Amino acid sequence: GDLDAAQAHYEAAVSLAPQDALYLRLLAEFSMRYEVDVANLGLPAARQALALQPQDAAVLDLLGEVYLALGNDELAERFIRWAVLAQAEYAPAWMHLGVLYLYRGEGAWGRTMLLRASQLAEPGSAVADQTQRLMAHYFP
């Protein structure tokens, strides 16, 4: 529950292993999840992770999520689509594309992307559960 302490620990991990994209990704995910200075903490961490792993679908998708949270849906779409191109079976990217299209009011595309995410997601996973909730909410 102590976000300041958690942030300090994530930042310490990054400083101990600055060339390890995992810790940068975890810092960016922490920033996103708890809405801790996404523009100045999450975005730079995601960008650095991408510089270290430019073809990693999870990193590309995460940067797209960060841009979506910051209201830049054009860059969000670009990076999430690159995630899908990097790994076509990466379910979280399909789910995030669905969310992006729903956000834009493009329900048909959103539904298509969510259906693809649900096909690819591991049953019982967080992505499967979240996709199912989104489908139930937007397409009862």
JSON list of C-alpha atoms in Angstrom, two decimals:
[
{"chain": "A", "resi": 1, "resn": "GLY", "atom": "CA", "xyz": [0.00, 0.00, 0.00]},
{"chain": "A", "resi": 2, "resn": "ASP", "atom": "CA", "xyz": [3.00, 2.35, 0.22]},
{"chain": "A", "resi": 3, "resn": "LEU", "atom": "CA", "xyz": [3.35, 3.63, -3.34]},
{"chain": "A", "resi": 4, "resn": "ASP", "atom": "CA", "xyz": [6.34, 5.84, -2.55]},
{"chain": "A", "resi": 5, "resn": "ALA", "atom": "CA", "xyz": [8.28, 2.91, -1.12]},
{"chain": "A", "resi": 6, "resn": "ALA", "atom": "CA", "xyz": [7.24, 0.68, -4.01]},
{"chain": "A", "resi": 7, "resn": "GLN", "atom": "CA", "xyz": [8.37, 3.28, -6.53]},
{"chain": "A", "resi": 8, "resn": "ALA", "atom": "CA", "xyz": [11.71, 3.60, -4.75]},
{"chain": "A", "resi": 9, "resn": "HIS", "atom": "CA", "xyz": [12.20, -0.17, -4.89]},
{"chain": "A", "resi": 10, "resn": "TYR", "atom": "CA", "xyz": [11.37, -0.36, -8.59]},
{"chain": "A", "resi": 11, "resn": "GLU", "atom": "CA", "xyz": [13.72, 2.54, -9.32]},
{"chain": "A", "resi": 12, "resn": "ALA", "atom": "CA", "xyz": [16.45, 0.88, -7.24]},
{"chain": "A", "resi": 13, "resn": "ALA", "atom": "CA", "xyz": [16.05, -2.33, -9.24]},
{"chain": "A", "resi": 14, "resn": "VAL", "atom": "CA", "xyz": [16.37, -0.37, -12.48]},
{"chain": "A", "resi": 15, "resn": "SER", "atom": "CA", "xyz": [19.50, 1.40, -11.22]},
{"chain": "A", "resi": 16, "resn": "LEU", "atom": "CA", "xyz": [21.07, -1.95, -10.25]},
{"chain": "A", "resi": 17, "resn": "ALA", "atom": "CA", "xyz": [20.37, -3.46, -13.68]},
{"chain": "A", "resi": 18, "resn": "PRO", "atom": "CA", "xyz": [19.90, -0.57, -16.13]},
{"chain": "A", "resi": 19, "resn": "GLN", "atom": "CA", "xyz": [20.38, -2.84, -19.17]},
{"chain": "A", "resi": 20, "resn": "ASP", "atom": "CA", "xyz": [17.69, -5.29, -18.09]},
{"chain": "A", "resi": 21, "resn": "ALA", "atom": "CA", "xyz": [14.43, -4.48, -19.83]},
{"chain": "A", "resi": 22, "resn": "LEU", "atom": "CA", "xyz": [12.46, -6.54, -17.31]},
{"chain": "A", "resi": 23, "resn": "TYR", "atom": "CA", "xyz": [12.94, -4.03, -14.50]},
{"chain": "A", "resi": 24, "resn": "LEU", "atom": "CA", "xyz": [12.14, -1.11, -16.76]},
{"chain": "A", "resi": 25, "resn": "ARG", "atom": "CA", "xyz": [8.99, -2.89, -17.88]},
{"chain": "A", "resi": 26, "resn": "LEU", "atom": "CA", "xyz": [7.99, -3.59, -14.28]},
{"chain": "A", "resi": 27, "resn": "LEU", "atom": "CA", "xyz": [8.53, 0.06, -13.39]},
{"chain": "A", "resi": 28, "resn": "ALA", "atom": "CA", "xyz": [6.37, 1.17, -16.31]},
{"chain": "A", "resi": 29, "resn": "GLU", "atom": "CA", "xyz": [3.67, -1.37, -15.38]},
{"chain": "A", "resi": 30, "resn": "PHE", "atom": "CA", "xyz": [3.72, -0.15, -11.76]},
{"chain": "A", "resi": 31, "resn": "SER", "atom": "CA", "xyz": [3.36, 3.44, -12.96]},
{"chain": "A", "resi": 32, "resn": "MET", "atom": "CA", "xyz": [0.42, 2.48, -15.16]},
{"chain": "A", "resi": 33, "resn": "ARG", "atom": "CA", "xyz": [-1.36, 0.27, -12.65]},
{"chain": "A", "resi": 34, "resn": "TYR", "atom": "CA", "xyz": [-1.22, 2.78, -9.82]},
{"chain": "A", "resi": 35, "resn": "GLU", "atom": "CA", "xyz": [-1.31, 5.92, -11.98]},
{"chain": "A", "resi": 36, "resn": "VAL", "atom": "CA", "xyz": [1.99, 7.12, -10.56]},
{"chain": "A", "resi": 37, "resn": "ASP", "atom": "CA", "xyz": [3.35, 9.89, -12.78]},
{"chain": "A", "resi": 38, "resn": "VAL", "atom": "CA", "xyz": [2.78, 7.99, -16.00]},
{"chain": "A", "resi": 39, "resn": "ALA", "atom": "CA", "xyz": [4.17, 10.78, -18.18]},
{"chain": "A", "resi": 40, "resn": "ASN", "atom": "CA", "xyz": [7.43, 11.20, -16.28]},
{"chain": "A", "resi": 41, "resn": "LEU", "atom": "CA", "xyz": [7.97, 7.72, -14.87]},
{"chain": "A", "resi": 42, "resn": "GLY", "atom": "CA", "xyz": [6.07, 5.14, -16.90]},
{"chain": "A", "resi": 43, "resn": "LEU", "atom": "CA", "xyz": [6.68, 6.58, -20.36]},
{"chain": "A", "resi": 44, "resn": "PRO", "atom": "CA", "xyz": [10.48, 6.91, -20.05]},
{"chain": "A", "resi": 45, "resn": "ALA", "atom": "CA", "xyz": [10.72, 3.44, -18.50]},
{"chain": "A", "resi": 46, "resn": "ALA", "atom": "CA", "xyz": [8.69, 1.89, -21.32]},
{"chain": "A", "resi": 47, "resn": "ARG", "atom": "CA", "xyz": [10.75, 3.73, -23.93]},
{"chain": "A", "resi": 48, "resn": "GLN", "atom": "CA", "xyz": [14.01, 2.52, -22.37]},
{"chain": "A", "resi": 49, "resn": "ALA", "atom": "CA", "xyz": [12.69, -1.04, -22.25]},
{"chain": "A", "resi": 50, "resn": "LEU", "atom": "CA", "xyz": [11.82, -0.77, -25.93]},
{"chain": "A", "resi": 51, "resn": "ALA", "atom": "CA", "xyz": [15.32, 0.48, -26.75]},
{"chain": "A", "resi": 52, "resn": "LEU", "atom": "CA", "xyz": [16.67, -2.69, -25.11]},
{"chain": "A", "resi": 53, "resn": "GLN", "atom": "CA", "xyz": [14.10, -5.07, -26.64]},
{"chain": "A", "resi": 54, "resn": "PRO", "atom": "CA", "xyz": [12.72, -3.45, -29.79]},
{"chain": "A", "resi": 55, "resn": "GLN", "atom": "CA", "xyz": [10.95, -6.59, -31.06]},
{"chain": "A", "resi": 56, "resn": "ASP", "atom": "CA", "xyz": [9.38, -7.69, -27.77]},
{"chain": "A", "resi": 57, "resn": "ALA", "atom": "CA", "xyz": [5.59, -7.80, -28.09]},
{"chain": "A", "resi": 58, "resn": "ALA", "atom": "CA", "xyz": [5.03, -7.19, -24.37]},
{"chain": "A", "resi": 59, "resn": "VAL", "atom": "CA", "xyz": [7.21, -4.08, -24.42]},
{"chain": "A", "resi": 60, "resn": "LEU", "atom": "CA", "xyz": [5.62, -2.74, -27.60]},
{"chain": "A", "resi": 61, "resn": "ASP", "atom": "CA", "xyz": [2.17, -3.36, -26.15]},
{"chain": "A", "resi": 62, "resn": "LEU", "atom": "CA", "xyz": [3.11, -1.72, -22.85]},
{"chain": "A", "resi": 63, "resn": "LEU", "atom": "CA", "xyz": [4.31, 1.42, -24.62]},
{"chain": "A", "resi": 64, "resn": "GLY", "atom": "CA", "xyz": [1.02, 1.47, -26.50]},
{"chain": "A", "resi": 65, "resn": "GLU", "atom": "CA", "xyz": [-0.85, 1.19, -23.20]},
{"chain": "A", "resi": 66, "resn": "VAL", "atom": "CA", "xyz": [1.16, 4.08, -21.77]},
{"chain": "A", "resi": 67, "resn": "TYR", "atom": "CA", "xyz": [0.33, 6.24, -24.76]},
{"chain": "A", "resi": 68, "resn": "LEU", "atom": "CA", "xyz": [-3.33, 5.28, -24.45]},
{"chain": "A", "resi": 69, "resn": "ALA", "atom": "CA", "xyz": [-3.30, 6.31, -20.78]},
{"chain": "A", "resi": 70, "resn": "LEU", "atom": "CA", "xyz": [-1.73, 9.62, -21.78]},
{"chain": "A", "resi": 71, "resn": "GLY", "atom": "CA", "xyz": [-4.46, 10.25, -24.35]},
{"chain": "A", "resi": 72, "resn": "ASN", "atom": "CA", "xyz": [-2.34, 9.74, -27.46]},
{"chain": "A", "resi": 73, "resn": "ASP", "atom": "CA", "xyz": [-4.41, 7.11, -29.21]},
{"chain": "A", "resi": 74, "resn": "GLU", "atom": "CA", "xyz": [-2.51, 7.52, -32.49]},
{"chain": "A", "resi": 75, "resn": "LEU", "atom": "CA", "xyz": [0.79, 6.43, -30.95]},
{"chain": "A", "resi": 76, "resn": "ALA", "atom": "CA", "xyz": [-1.04, 3.88, -28.80]},
{"chain": "A", "resi": 77, "resn": "GLU", "atom": "CA", "xyz": [-2.47, 2.22, -31.88]},
{"chain": "A", "resi": 78, "resn": "ARG", "atom": "CA", "xyz": [0.89, 2.27, -33.66]},
{"chain": "A", "resi": 79, "resn": "PHE", "atom": "CA", "xyz": [2.76, 0.50, -30.86]},
{"chain": "A", "resi": 80, "resn": "ILE", "atom": "CA", "xyz": [0.00, -1.99, -30.08]},
{"chain": "A", "resi": 81, "resn": "ARG", "atom": "CA", "xyz": [-0.22, -2.92, -33.76]},
{"chain": "A", "resi": 82, "resn": "TRP", "atom": "CA", "xyz": [3.56, -3.40, -33.82]},
{"chain": "A", "resi": 83, "resn": "ALA", "atom": "CA", "xyz": [3.13, -5.73, -30.85]},
{"chain": "A", "resi": 84, "resn": "VAL", "atom": "CA", "xyz": [0.66, -7.81, -32.86]},
{"chain": "A", "resi": 85, "resn": "LEU", "atom": "CA", "xyz": [3.07, -7.85, -35.80]},
{"chain": "A", "resi": 86, "resn": "ALA", "atom": "CA", "xyz": [5.91, -8.93, -33.53]},
{"chain": "A", "resi": 87, "resn": "GLN", "atom": "CA", "xyz": [3.85, -11.76, -32.03]},
{"chain": "A", "resi": 88, "resn": "ALA", "atom": "CA", "xyz": [0.46, -12.39, -33.61]},
{"chain": "A", "resi": 89, "resn": "GLU", "atom": "CA", "xyz": [-0.68, -14.68, -30.78]},
{"chain": "A", "resi": 90, "resn": "TYR", "atom": "CA", "xyz": [0.00, -12.12, -27.99]},
{"chain": "A", "resi": 91, "resn": "ALA", "atom": "CA", "xyz": [-3.51, -11.84, -26.53]},
{"chain": "A", "resi": 92, "resn": "PRO", "atom": "CA", "xyz": [-2.99, -8.70, -24.40]},
{"chain": "A", "resi": 93, "resn": "ALA", "atom": "CA", "xyz": [-2.21, -6.62, -27.50]},
{"chain": "A", "resi": 94, "resn": "TRP", "atom": "CA", "xyz": [-5.44, -7.73, -29.16]},
{"chain": "A", "resi": 95, "resn": "MET", "atom": "CA", "xyz": [-7.35, -6.84, -26.00]},
{"chain": "A", "resi": 96, "resn": "HIS", "atom": "CA", "xyz": [-5.71, -3.41, -25.86]},
{"chain": "A", "resi": 97, "resn": "LEU", "atom": "CA", "xyz": [-6.56, -2.80, -29.52]},
{"chain": "A", "resi": 98, "resn": "GLY", "atom": "CA", "xyz": [-10.14, -3.66, -28.64]},
{"chain": "A", "resi": 99, "resn": "VAL", "atom": "CA", "xyz": [-10.11, -1.17, -25.76]},
{"chain": "A", "resi": 100, "resn": "LEU", "atom": "CA", "xyz": [-8.61, 1.48, -28.02]},
{"chain": "A", "resi": 101, "resn": "TYR", "atom": "CA", "xyz": [-11.32, 1.01, -30.64]},
{"chain": "A", "resi": 102, "resn": "LEU", "atom": "CA", "xyz": [-14.05, 1.04, -28.02]},
{"chain": "A", "resi": 103, "resn": "TYR", "atom": "CA", "xyz": [-12.55, 4.27, -26.64]},
{"chain": "A", "resi": 104, "resn": "ARG", "atom": "CA", "xyz": [-12.76, 5.74, -30.14]},
{"chain": "A", "resi": 105, "resn": "GLY", "atom": "CA", "xyz": [-16.37, 4.64, -30.51]},
{"chain": "A", "resi": 106, "resn": "GLU", "atom": "CA", "xyz": [-15.52, 2.02, -33.13]},
{"chain": "A", "resi": 107, "resn": "GLY", "atom": "CA", "xyz": [-17.55, -0.79, -31.59]},
{"chain": "A", "resi": 108, "resn": "ALA", "atom": "CA", "xyz": [-17.37, -3.24, -34.48]},
{"chain": "A", "resi": 109, "resn": "TRP", "atom": "CA", "xyz": [-13.57, -3.11, -34.58]},
{"chain": "A", "resi": 110, "resn": "GLY", "atom": "CA", "xyz": [-13.40, -3.21, -30.80]},
{"chain": "A", "resi": 111, "resn": "ARG", "atom": "CA", "xyz": [-15.56, -6.33, -30.73]},
{"chain": "A", "resi": 112, "resn": "THR", "atom": "CA", "xyz": [-13.44, -8.01, -33.41]},
{"chain": "A", "resi": 113, "resn": "MET", "atom": "CA", "xyz": [-10.23, -7.34, -31.49]},
{"chain": "A", "resi": 114, "resn": "LEU", "atom": "CA", "xyz": [-11.74, -8.52, -28.19]},
{"chain": "A", "resi": 115, "resn": "LEU", "atom": "CA", "xyz": [-12.97, -11.71, -29.82]},
{"chain": "A", "resi": 116, "resn": "ARG", "atom": "CA", "xyz": [-9.47, -12.37, -31.13]},
{"chain": "A", "resi": 117, "resn": "ALA", "atom": "CA", "xyz": [-8.02, -11.72, -27.66]},
{"chain": "A", "resi": 118, "resn": "SER", "atom": "CA", "xyz": [-10.48, -14.16, -26.12]},
{"chain": "A", "resi": 119, "resn": "GLN", "atom": "CA", "xyz": [-9.51, -16.84, -28.65]},
{"chain": "A", "resi": 120, "resn": "LEU", "atom": "CA", "xyz": [-5.83, -16.42, -27.87]},
{"chain": "A", "resi": 121, "resn": "ALA", "atom": "CA", "xyz": [-5.94, -15.87, -24.12]},
{"chain": "A", "resi": 122, "resn": "GLU", "atom": "CA", "xyz": [-5.11, -18.72, -21.78]},
{"chain": "A", "resi": 123, "resn": "PRO", "atom": "CA", "xyz": [-8.37, -19.83, -20.07]},
{"chain": "A", "resi": 124, "resn": "GLY", "atom": "CA", "xyz": [-8.57, -18.40, -16.58]},
{"chain": "A", "resi": 125, "resn": "SER", "atom": "CA", "xyz": [-5.85, -15.83, -17.22]},
{"chain": "A", "resi": 126, "resn": "ALA", "atom": "CA", "xyz": [-6.22, -12.17, -16.32]},
{"chain": "A", "resi": 127, "resn": "VAL", "atom": "CA", "xyz": [-6.46, -11.31, -20.02]},
{"chain": "A", "resi": 128, "resn": "ALA", "atom": "CA", "xyz": [-9.20, -13.90, -20.57]},
{"chain": "A", "resi": 129, "resn": "ASP", "atom": "CA", "xyz": [-11.14, -12.62, -17.57]},
{"chain": "A", "resi": 130, "resn": "GLN", "atom": "CA", "xyz": [-10.77, -8.97, -18.49]},
{"chain": "A", "resi": 131, "resn": "THR", "atom": "CA", "xyz": [-11.70, -9.61, -22.11]},
{"chain": "A", "resi": 132, "resn": "GLN", "atom": "CA", "xyz": [-14.78, -11.51, -21.00]},
{"chain": "A", "resi": 133, "resn": "ARG", "atom": "CA", "xyz": [-15.83, -8.63, -18.73]},
{"chain": "A", "resi": 134, "resn": "LEU", "atom": "CA", "xyz": [-15.33, -6.12, -21.53]},
{"chain": "A", "resi": 135, "resn": "MET", "atom": "CA", "xyz": [-17.37, -8.23, -23.94]},
{"chain": "A", "resi": 136, "resn": "ALA", "atom": "CA", "xyz": [-20.17, -8.64, -21.40]},
{"chain": "A", "resi": 137, "resn": "HIS", "atom": "CA", "xyz": [-20.23, -4.93, -20.67]},
{"chain": "A", "resi": 138, "resn": "TYR", "atom": "CA", "xyz": [-20.07, -3.59, -24.23]},
{"chain": "A", "resi": 139, "resn": "PHE", "atom": "CA", "xyz": [-21.78, -6.43, -26.08]},
{"chain": "A", "resi": 140, "resn": "PRO", "atom": "CA", "xyz": [-24.34, -8.03, -23.73]}
]
